[in-house]
């Protein structure tokens, strides 16, 4: 190629892990970046186009969204379009993606979705894209079982600062981090803690999107003096403080959640005890890498027993856990994306660099 590669990154949200994930990929010096987002973000140091997309609207809104992407890609003369979150677009069964056929197209699936219709959607999308990225081996295996081989697994990184575990707090500090979505199972945790007699302090930090402040307060009356609520958007700086100041990161996810977990990575990079469900990718990661304890998914009694054990113990990362921690650098994932883009565009060396 006579010029550097240019990549258009498309995301339909800027909350949660979306922004920090995108920022990491934009740091590459091996390609030029253009960004399409629903709102302008001062943190993004790349040319931005604003395209709002309401995923709750009809297919006409979706088609208009794709047409806007095409216009931006044409105007910027990009080589590749990267959809940062394909999960939310699966319900359209690849309709309209043929408009992007002049470009290489890559997508990210952050979760695995089971069912006949989802399988059909995965297959139809596969026909119109060049590669899909997932973040766990379990999800890669499940999608491949649908007859799809255009899959690459990039381990989900931790974007926080490293910290060596040295002391545990008394009482133990527990952390439930992120939006209070239904699939993240905060209600299961609140029920389980009614059965925990050990002393603890629980921090719940994130937007109250499904389980409200009123619900949380009503369900934790039995141990209300042990709860600390911060139900709002959490800045990166405050997130660092929460993870640095906790002992046990709790992931009470329901079975419908089967994907990469940002809080898991943030906890691991700081060598925190991880408590999560036994199903799917999360359970596999915790068990195989010796990161903490698993409980029977969606079972408050099981979670209560595991939390009691975690609170009573002084868990220390062993060699296996530390080796896994070393794989979670954002730079590693960025290099994997660079290699993917090079492979798809058949560029052995980026021109002009």
Short mmCIF file of C-alpha atoms in Angstrom, two decimals:
data_model
loop_
_atom_site.label_atom_id
_atom_site.label_comp_id
_atom_site.label_asym_id
_atom_site.label_seq_id
_atom_site.Cartn_x
_atom_site.Cartn_y
_atom_site.Cartn_z
CA UNK A 1 0.00 0.00 0.00
CA UNK A 2 1.22 3.50 -0.79
CA UNK A 3 -0.20 4.98 2.40
CA UNK A 4 -0.69 3.94 6.02
CA UNK A 5 -3.72 1.79 6.79
CA UNK A 6 -6.77 3.67 8.00
CA UNK A 7 -9.29 2.05 10.34
CA UNK A 8 -12.81 3.25 11.18
CA UNK A 9 -13.83 2.19 14.70
CA UNK A 10 -17.59 2.11 15.29
CA UNK A 11 -19.23 1.91 18.70
CA UNK A 12 -22.82 2.54 19.76
CA UNK A 13 -22.02 3.31 23.41
CA UNK A 14 -19.36 5.10 25.43
CA UNK A 15 -20.20 3.87 28.93
CA UNK A 16 -18.66 1.08 30.97
CA UNK A 17 -15.67 -0.57 29.34
CA UNK A 18 -16.44 0.80 25.86
CA UNK A 19 -14.35 3.94 26.09
CA UNK A 20 -11.24 2.51 27.73
CA UNK A 21 -11.22 -0.42 25.30
CA UNK A 22 -11.40 1.94 22.33
CA UNK A 23 -8.77 4.29 23.77
CA UNK A 24 -6.35 1.39 23.98
CA UNK A 25 -6.73 0.51 20.30
CA UNK A 26 -6.36 4.15 19.26
CA UNK A 27 -2.88 4.28 20.77
CA UNK A 28 -1.42 2.22 17.94
CA UNK A 29 1.11 3.94 15.67
CA UNK A 30 0.67 1.28 12.99
CA UNK A 31 -2.60 2.60 11.56
CA UNK A 32 -4.55 5.84 11.34
CA UNK A 33 -7.79 5.91 13.29
CA UNK A 34 -11.18 7.47 12.67
CA UNK A 35 -13.97 7.00 15.22
CA UNK A 36 -17.76 6.87 14.96
CA UNK A 37 -19.53 7.35 18.30
CA UNK A 38 -23.00 8.34 19.56
CA UNK A 39 -21.56 11.37 21.37
CA UNK A 40 -18.36 13.38 21.36
CA UNK A 41 -15.76 12.29 23.88
CA UNK A 42 -12.93 14.57 24.89
CA UNK A 43 -10.88 11.56 25.97
CA UNK A 44 -10.75 10.25 22.40
CA UNK A 45 -7.70 11.56 20.57
CA UNK A 46 -8.80 10.80 17.02
CA UNK A 47 -11.09 12.31 14.42
CA UNK A 48 -14.67 11.73 15.54
CA UNK A 49 -17.97 11.44 13.71
CA UNK A 50 -21.19 11.47 15.69
CA UNK A 51 -23.84 8.95 14.68
CA UNK A 52 -26.54 8.27 17.24
CA UNK A 53 -28.15 4.87 17.10
CA UNK A 54 -31.10 3.83 19.23
CA UNK A 55 -30.98 0.05 19.24
CA UNK A 56 -34.52 -0.09 20.60
CA UNK A 57 -35.95 1.42 17.43
CA UNK A 58 -36.89 -0.39 14.21
CA UNK A 59 -34.83 -1.70 11.33
CA UNK A 60 -35.16 1.57 9.43
CA UNK A 61 -33.16 3.30 12.16
CA UNK A 62 -30.57 0.52 11.91
CA UNK A 63 -30.31 0.87 8.13
CA UNK A 64 -29.85 4.62 8.45
CA UNK A 65 -27.08 3.94 10.93
CA UNK A 66 -25.30 1.64 8.45
CA UNK A 67 -25.72 4.16 5.63
CA UNK A 68 -24.05 6.80 7.81
CA UNK A 69 -21.15 4.40 8.40
CA UNK A 70 -20.76 3.90 4.65
CA UNK A 71 -20.70 7.66 4.02
CA UNK A 72 -18.05 8.17 6.69
CA UNK A 73 -15.95 5.27 5.42
CA UNK A 74 -16.14 6.59 1.85
CA UNK A 75 -15.30 10.16 2.88
CA UNK A 76 -12.31 9.03 4.94
CA UNK A 77 -11.16 6.42 2.41
CA UNK A 78 -10.69 3.82 5.14
CA UNK A 79 -9.43 0.30 4.58
CA UNK A 80 -11.15 -1.52 7.41
CA UNK A 81 -14.22 -1.04 9.60
CA UNK A 82 -14.15 -2.36 13.14
CA UNK A 83 -17.49 -2.76 14.98
CA UNK A 84 -16.62 -2.61 18.67
CA UNK A 85 -19.78 -4.33 19.88
CA UNK A 86 -21.64 -6.64 17.52
CA UNK A 87 -23.73 -8.23 20.28
CA UNK A 88 -26.30 -5.43 20.16
CA UNK A 89 -26.61 -5.61 16.37
CA UNK A 90 -27.23 -9.34 16.11
CA UNK A 91 -31.00 -9.00 16.13
CA UNK A 92 -30.81 -7.59 12.60
CA UNK A 93 -29.37 -10.88 11.26
CA UNK A 94 -26.66 -9.21 9.14
CA UNK A 95 -29.22 -7.27 7.11
CA UNK A 96 -27.56 -4.35 5.33
CA UNK A 97 -23.96 -5.41 6.01
CA UNK A 98 -23.54 -5.99 2.29
CA UNK A 99 -23.32 -2.20 1.97
CA UNK A 100 -19.86 -2.49 3.52
CA UNK A 101 -18.54 -5.14 1.14
CA UNK A 102 -15.87 -2.88 -0.38
CA UNK A 103 -14.16 -2.76 3.03
CA UNK A 104 -12.66 -5.34 5.31
CA UNK A 105 -15.02 -5.68 8.28
CA UNK A 106 -14.21 -6.99 11.75
CA UNK A 107 -16.53 -7.25 14.74
CA UNK A 108 -16.29 -7.97 18.47
CA UNK A 109 -18.60 -10.34 20.33
CA UNK A 110 -18.26 -9.62 24.04
CA UNK A 111 -20.67 -12.39 25.03
CA UNK A 112 -21.96 -15.69 23.71
CA UNK A 113 -25.66 -15.93 22.94
CA UNK A 114 -27.29 -19.35 22.70
CA UNK A 115 -30.43 -20.33 20.79
CA UNK A 116 -31.58 -21.16 17.27
CA UNK A 117 -32.10 -17.55 16.19
CA UNK A 118 -28.76 -16.46 17.59
CA UNK A 119 -27.04 -19.31 15.78
CA UNK A 120 -28.66 -18.19 12.54
CA UNK A 121 -27.57 -14.62 13.15
CA UNK A 122 -23.97 -15.68 13.86
CA UNK A 123 -23.91 -17.60 10.58
CA UNK A 124 -25.43 -14.83 8.49
CA UNK A 125 -23.07 -12.22 9.93
CA UNK A 126 -20.12 -14.56 9.36
CA UNK A 127 -20.84 -14.55 5.61
CA UNK A 128 -20.54 -10.76 5.40
CA UNK A 129 -17.54 -10.02 7.63
CA UNK A 130 -13.87 -10.92 7.53
CA UNK A 131 -13.25 -11.79 11.17
CA UNK A 132 -14.90 -11.80 14.60
CA UNK A 133 -13.02 -11.27 17.86
CA UNK A 134 -14.03 -12.87 21.16
CA UNK A 135 -12.33 -12.67 24.53
CA UNK A 136 -12.59 -16.15 26.01
CA UNK A 137 -11.75 -19.63 24.74
CA UNK A 138 -15.14 -20.91 25.88
CA UNK A 139 -16.96 -18.40 23.67
CA UNK A 140 -14.65 -19.13 20.74
CA UNK A 141 -15.40 -22.84 21.07
CA UNK A 142 -19.17 -22.31 21.27
CA UNK A 143 -19.31 -20.05 18.22
CA UNK A 144 -17.10 -22.45 16.28
CA UNK A 145 -19.55 -25.23 17.14
CA UNK A 146 -22.03 -23.34 14.93
CA UNK A 147 -19.77 -23.98 11.95
CA UNK A 148 -18.02 -20.59 12.12
CA UNK A 149 -14.24 -20.48 11.85
CA UNK A 150 -13.53 -16.80 11.24
CA UNK A 151 -12.87 -16.31 14.95
CA UNK A 152 -9.89 -14.96 16.85
CA UNK A 153 -9.59 -14.98 20.62
CA UNK A 154 -7.90 -11.98 22.22
CA UNK A 155 -7.76 -12.24 26.00
CA UNK A 156 -9.64 -9.34 27.60
CA UNK A 157 -7.06 -7.09 29.27
CA UNK A 158 -7.06 -5.20 32.52
CA UNK A 159 -6.84 -1.46 32.00
CA UNK A 160 -6.04 -0.50 35.59
CA UNK A 161 -2.72 -0.15 37.34
CA UNK A 162 -0.95 -3.15 38.78
CA UNK A 163 -0.78 -3.68 42.51
CA UNK A 164 0.87 -6.37 44.59
CA UNK A 165 -1.39 -7.87 47.25
CA UNK A 166 0.22 -7.51 50.66
CA UNK A 167 -2.45 -7.14 53.36
CA UNK A 168 -6.14 -7.87 53.83
CA UNK A 169 -8.49 -5.40 55.47
CA UNK A 170 -10.40 -6.16 58.65
CA UNK A 171 -13.27 -6.39 58.16
CA UNK A 172 -12.93 -7.68 54.61
CA UNK A 173 -13.91 -5.25 51.88
CA UNK A 174 -16.10 -6.66 49.14
CA UNK A 175 -16.75 -4.98 45.79
CA UNK A 176 -19.63 -5.34 43.32
CA UNK A 177 -18.61 -3.05 40.47
CA UNK A 178 -20.50 -1.86 37.40
CA UNK A 179 -24.03 -1.07 36.32
CA UNK A 180 -26.70 -2.93 38.27
CA UNK A 181 -27.91 -4.85 35.22
CA UNK A 182 -30.20 -7.85 35.67
CA UNK A 183 -27.72 -10.28 34.11
CA UNK A 184 -25.02 -9.24 36.58
CA UNK A 185 -27.06 -10.68 39.44
CA UNK A 186 -26.78 -8.08 42.19
CA UNK A 187 -30.00 -9.41 43.75
CA UNK A 188 -28.38 -12.83 44.11
CA UNK A 189 -25.51 -11.25 46.04
CA UNK A 190 -27.82 -9.22 48.29
CA UNK A 191 -29.77 -12.37 49.14
CA UNK A 192 -26.61 -14.38 49.79
CA UNK A 193 -25.22 -11.82 52.23
CA UNK A 194 -28.22 -12.36 54.51
CA UNK A 195 -26.68 -15.76 55.23
CA UNK A 196 -23.13 -14.50 55.90
CA UNK A 197 -22.31 -14.05 59.58
CA UNK A 198 -18.76 -12.80 59.08
CA UNK A 199 -17.95 -9.11 59.31
CA UNK A 200 -17.56 -7.31 55.98
CA UNK A 201 -18.08 -4.04 54.14
CA UNK A 202 -19.70 -4.21 50.70
CA UNK A 203 -19.13 -1.46 48.15
CA UNK A 204 -21.64 -1.28 45.29
CA UNK A 205 -20.30 1.10 42.67
CA UNK A 206 -21.98 1.81 39.34
CA UNK A 207 -25.16 3.15 37.77
CA UNK A 208 -28.43 1.77 39.14
CA UNK A 209 -29.73 0.71 35.73
CA UNK A 210 -31.98 -2.24 36.67
CA UNK A 211 -31.82 -2.74 40.42
CA UNK A 212 -32.60 0.63 41.93
CA UNK A 213 -31.22 2.29 45.03
CA UNK A 214 -34.55 1.68 46.77
CA UNK A 215 -34.42 -2.03 45.92
CA UNK A 216 -30.84 -2.37 47.15
CA UNK A 217 -31.64 -0.62 50.43
CA UNK A 218 -34.76 -2.72 51.00
CA UNK A 219 -32.91 -5.99 50.34
CA UNK A 220 -29.94 -5.16 52.56
CA UNK A 221 -31.79 -3.95 55.68
CA UNK A 222 -30.47 -6.90 57.64
CA UNK A 223 -26.89 -5.64 57.22
CA UNK A 224 -27.45 -2.01 56.22
CA UNK A 225 -24.52 -0.75 58.29
CA UNK A 226 -22.18 -2.84 56.12
CA UNK A 227 -23.25 -1.37 52.76
CA UNK A 228 -21.63 1.56 50.93
CA UNK A 229 -23.44 2.77 47.81
CA UNK A 230 -22.01 4.82 44.95
CA UNK A 231 -24.73 4.51 42.32
CA UNK A 232 -23.47 6.68 39.49
CA UNK A 233 -21.02 6.65 36.63
CA UNK A 234 -17.62 5.78 38.09
CA UNK A 235 -14.63 7.66 36.68
CA UNK A 236 -11.39 5.82 35.95
CA UNK A 237 -9.74 7.52 38.91
CA UNK A 238 -12.47 6.40 41.33
CA UNK A 239 -12.49 2.94 39.80
CA UNK A 240 -8.79 2.61 40.57
CA UNK A 241 -9.46 3.52 44.19
CA UNK A 242 -12.27 1.01 44.53
CA UNK A 243 -10.24 -1.89 43.17
CA UNK A 244 -7.12 -0.89 45.09
CA UNK A 245 -9.09 -0.68 48.34
CA UNK A 246 -10.98 -3.96 48.10
CA UNK A 247 -10.11 -7.53 49.08
CA UNK A 248 -12.71 -9.57 47.21
CA UNK A 249 -14.26 -8.79 43.81
CA UNK A 250 -17.68 -10.43 43.52
CA UNK A 251 -19.20 -11.41 40.16
CA UNK A 252 -22.67 -12.81 40.95
CA UNK A 253 -23.56 -13.12 37.24
CA UNK A 254 -26.57 -15.06 36.02
CA UNK A 255 -26.23 -17.92 33.55
CA UNK A 256 -27.34 -15.66 30.72
CA UNK A 257 -24.07 -13.76 31.17
CA UNK A 258 -21.32 -15.66 29.41
CA UNK A 259 -18.50 -13.45 28.25
CA UNK A 260 -15.51 -11.42 29.27
CA UNK A 261 -15.67 -9.49 32.53
CA UNK A 262 -13.96 -6.15 32.96
CA UNK A 263 -14.13 -6.28 36.79
CA UNK A 264 -12.50 -9.71 36.74
CA UNK A 265 -9.50 -8.36 34.85
CA UNK A 266 -9.28 -5.26 37.02
CA UNK A 267 -9.33 -7.45 40.11
CA UNK A 268 -6.71 -9.85 38.79
CA UNK A 269 -4.26 -7.11 37.82
CA UNK A 270 -4.37 -6.03 41.48
CA UNK A 271 -4.24 -9.64 42.74
CA UNK A 272 -7.65 -9.54 44.39
CA UNK A 273 -9.69 -12.59 45.29
CA UNK A 274 -12.28 -13.25 42.57
CA UNK A 275 -15.61 -14.84 43.51
CA UNK A 276 -17.73 -15.80 40.51
CA UNK A 277 -20.27 -18.26 39.13
CA UNK A 278 -19.24 -21.75 38.08
CA UNK A 279 -20.81 -21.62 34.63
CA UNK A 280 -19.29 -20.61 31.30
CA UNK A 281 -16.24 -18.49 30.68
CA UNK A 282 -16.06 -16.84 34.09
CA UNK A 283 -16.07 -20.08 36.03
CA UNK A 284 -13.51 -21.59 33.69
CA UNK A 285 -11.18 -18.62 34.02
CA UNK A 286 -11.36 -18.59 37.82
CA UNK A 287 -10.81 -22.34 38.17
CA UNK A 288 -8.14 -22.85 35.53
CA UNK A 289 -6.11 -19.84 36.63
CA UNK A 290 -6.52 -20.21 40.41
CA UNK A 291 -8.00 -16.72 40.81
CA UNK A 292 -10.35 -17.34 43.72
CA UNK A 293 -13.57 -19.26 44.32
CA UNK A 294 -16.63 -20.28 42.30
CA UNK A 295 -20.20 -20.87 43.49
CA UNK A 296 -23.19 -22.63 41.97
CA UNK A 297 -24.64 -20.13 39.51
CA UNK A 298 -27.75 -18.26 40.65
CA UNK A 299 -27.69 -20.04 44.05
CA UNK A 300 -27.60 -17.57 47.00
CA UNK A 301 -26.90 -20.38 49.49
CA UNK A 302 -23.85 -21.53 47.55
CA UNK A 303 -22.64 -17.95 47.14
CA UNK A 304 -23.04 -17.35 50.90
CA UNK A 305 -20.89 -20.40 51.72
CA UNK A 306 -18.20 -19.33 49.24
CA UNK A 307 -18.19 -15.75 50.53
CA UNK A 308 -17.82 -17.00 54.09
CA UNK A 309 -14.82 -19.05 53.03
CA UNK A 310 -13.32 -16.12 51.07
CA UNK A 311 -13.75 -13.74 54.00
CA UNK A 312 -12.14 -16.17 56.43
CA UNK A 313 -9.15 -16.96 54.17
CA UNK A 314 -6.03 -15.07 53.20
CA UNK A 315 -5.87 -15.99 49.55
CA UNK A 316 -2.50 -15.54 47.80
CA UNK A 317 -1.92 -15.71 44.04
CA UNK A 318 0.16 -18.75 43.11
CA UNK A 319 2.38 -19.20 40.04
CA UNK A 320 -0.58 -20.08 37.79
CA UNK A 321 -2.54 -16.98 38.84
CA UNK A 322 0.48 -14.73 38.41
CA UNK A 323 1.14 -16.12 34.94
CA UNK A 324 -2.45 -15.35 33.98
CA UNK A 325 -2.09 -11.84 35.40
CA UNK A 326 0.92 -11.29 33.14
CA UNK A 327 -1.23 -11.96 30.04
CA UNK A 328 -3.66 -9.12 30.75
CA UNK A 329 -1.72 -6.14 29.44
CA UNK A 330 -3.64 -3.79 27.10
CA UNK A 331 -0.52 -3.57 24.92
CA UNK A 332 -0.72 -7.28 24.20
CA UNK A 333 -4.30 -7.05 22.93
CA UNK A 334 -3.45 -3.98 20.86
CA UNK A 335 -0.65 -5.91 19.14
CA UNK A 336 -3.08 -8.75 18.43
CA UNK A 337 -5.44 -6.32 16.71
CA UNK A 338 -2.54 -4.88 14.72
CA UNK A 339 -1.61 -8.37 13.54
CA UNK A 340 -5.23 -9.08 12.61
CA UNK A 341 -5.53 -5.92 10.53
CA UNK A 342 -2.24 -6.69 8.80
CA UNK A 343 -3.35 -10.23 8.00
CA UNK A 344 -6.69 -9.15 6.57
CA UNK A 345 -5.19 -6.43 4.43
CA UNK A 346 -2.25 -8.62 3.41
CA UNK A 347 0.25 -5.99 4.47
CA UNK A 348 3.60 -7.34 5.56
CA UNK A 349 4.74 -3.92 6.60
CA UNK A 350 2.77 -0.73 7.14
CA UNK A 351 3.77 1.78 4.47
CA UNK A 352 5.10 5.17 5.32
CA UNK A 353 6.04 4.26 8.89
#
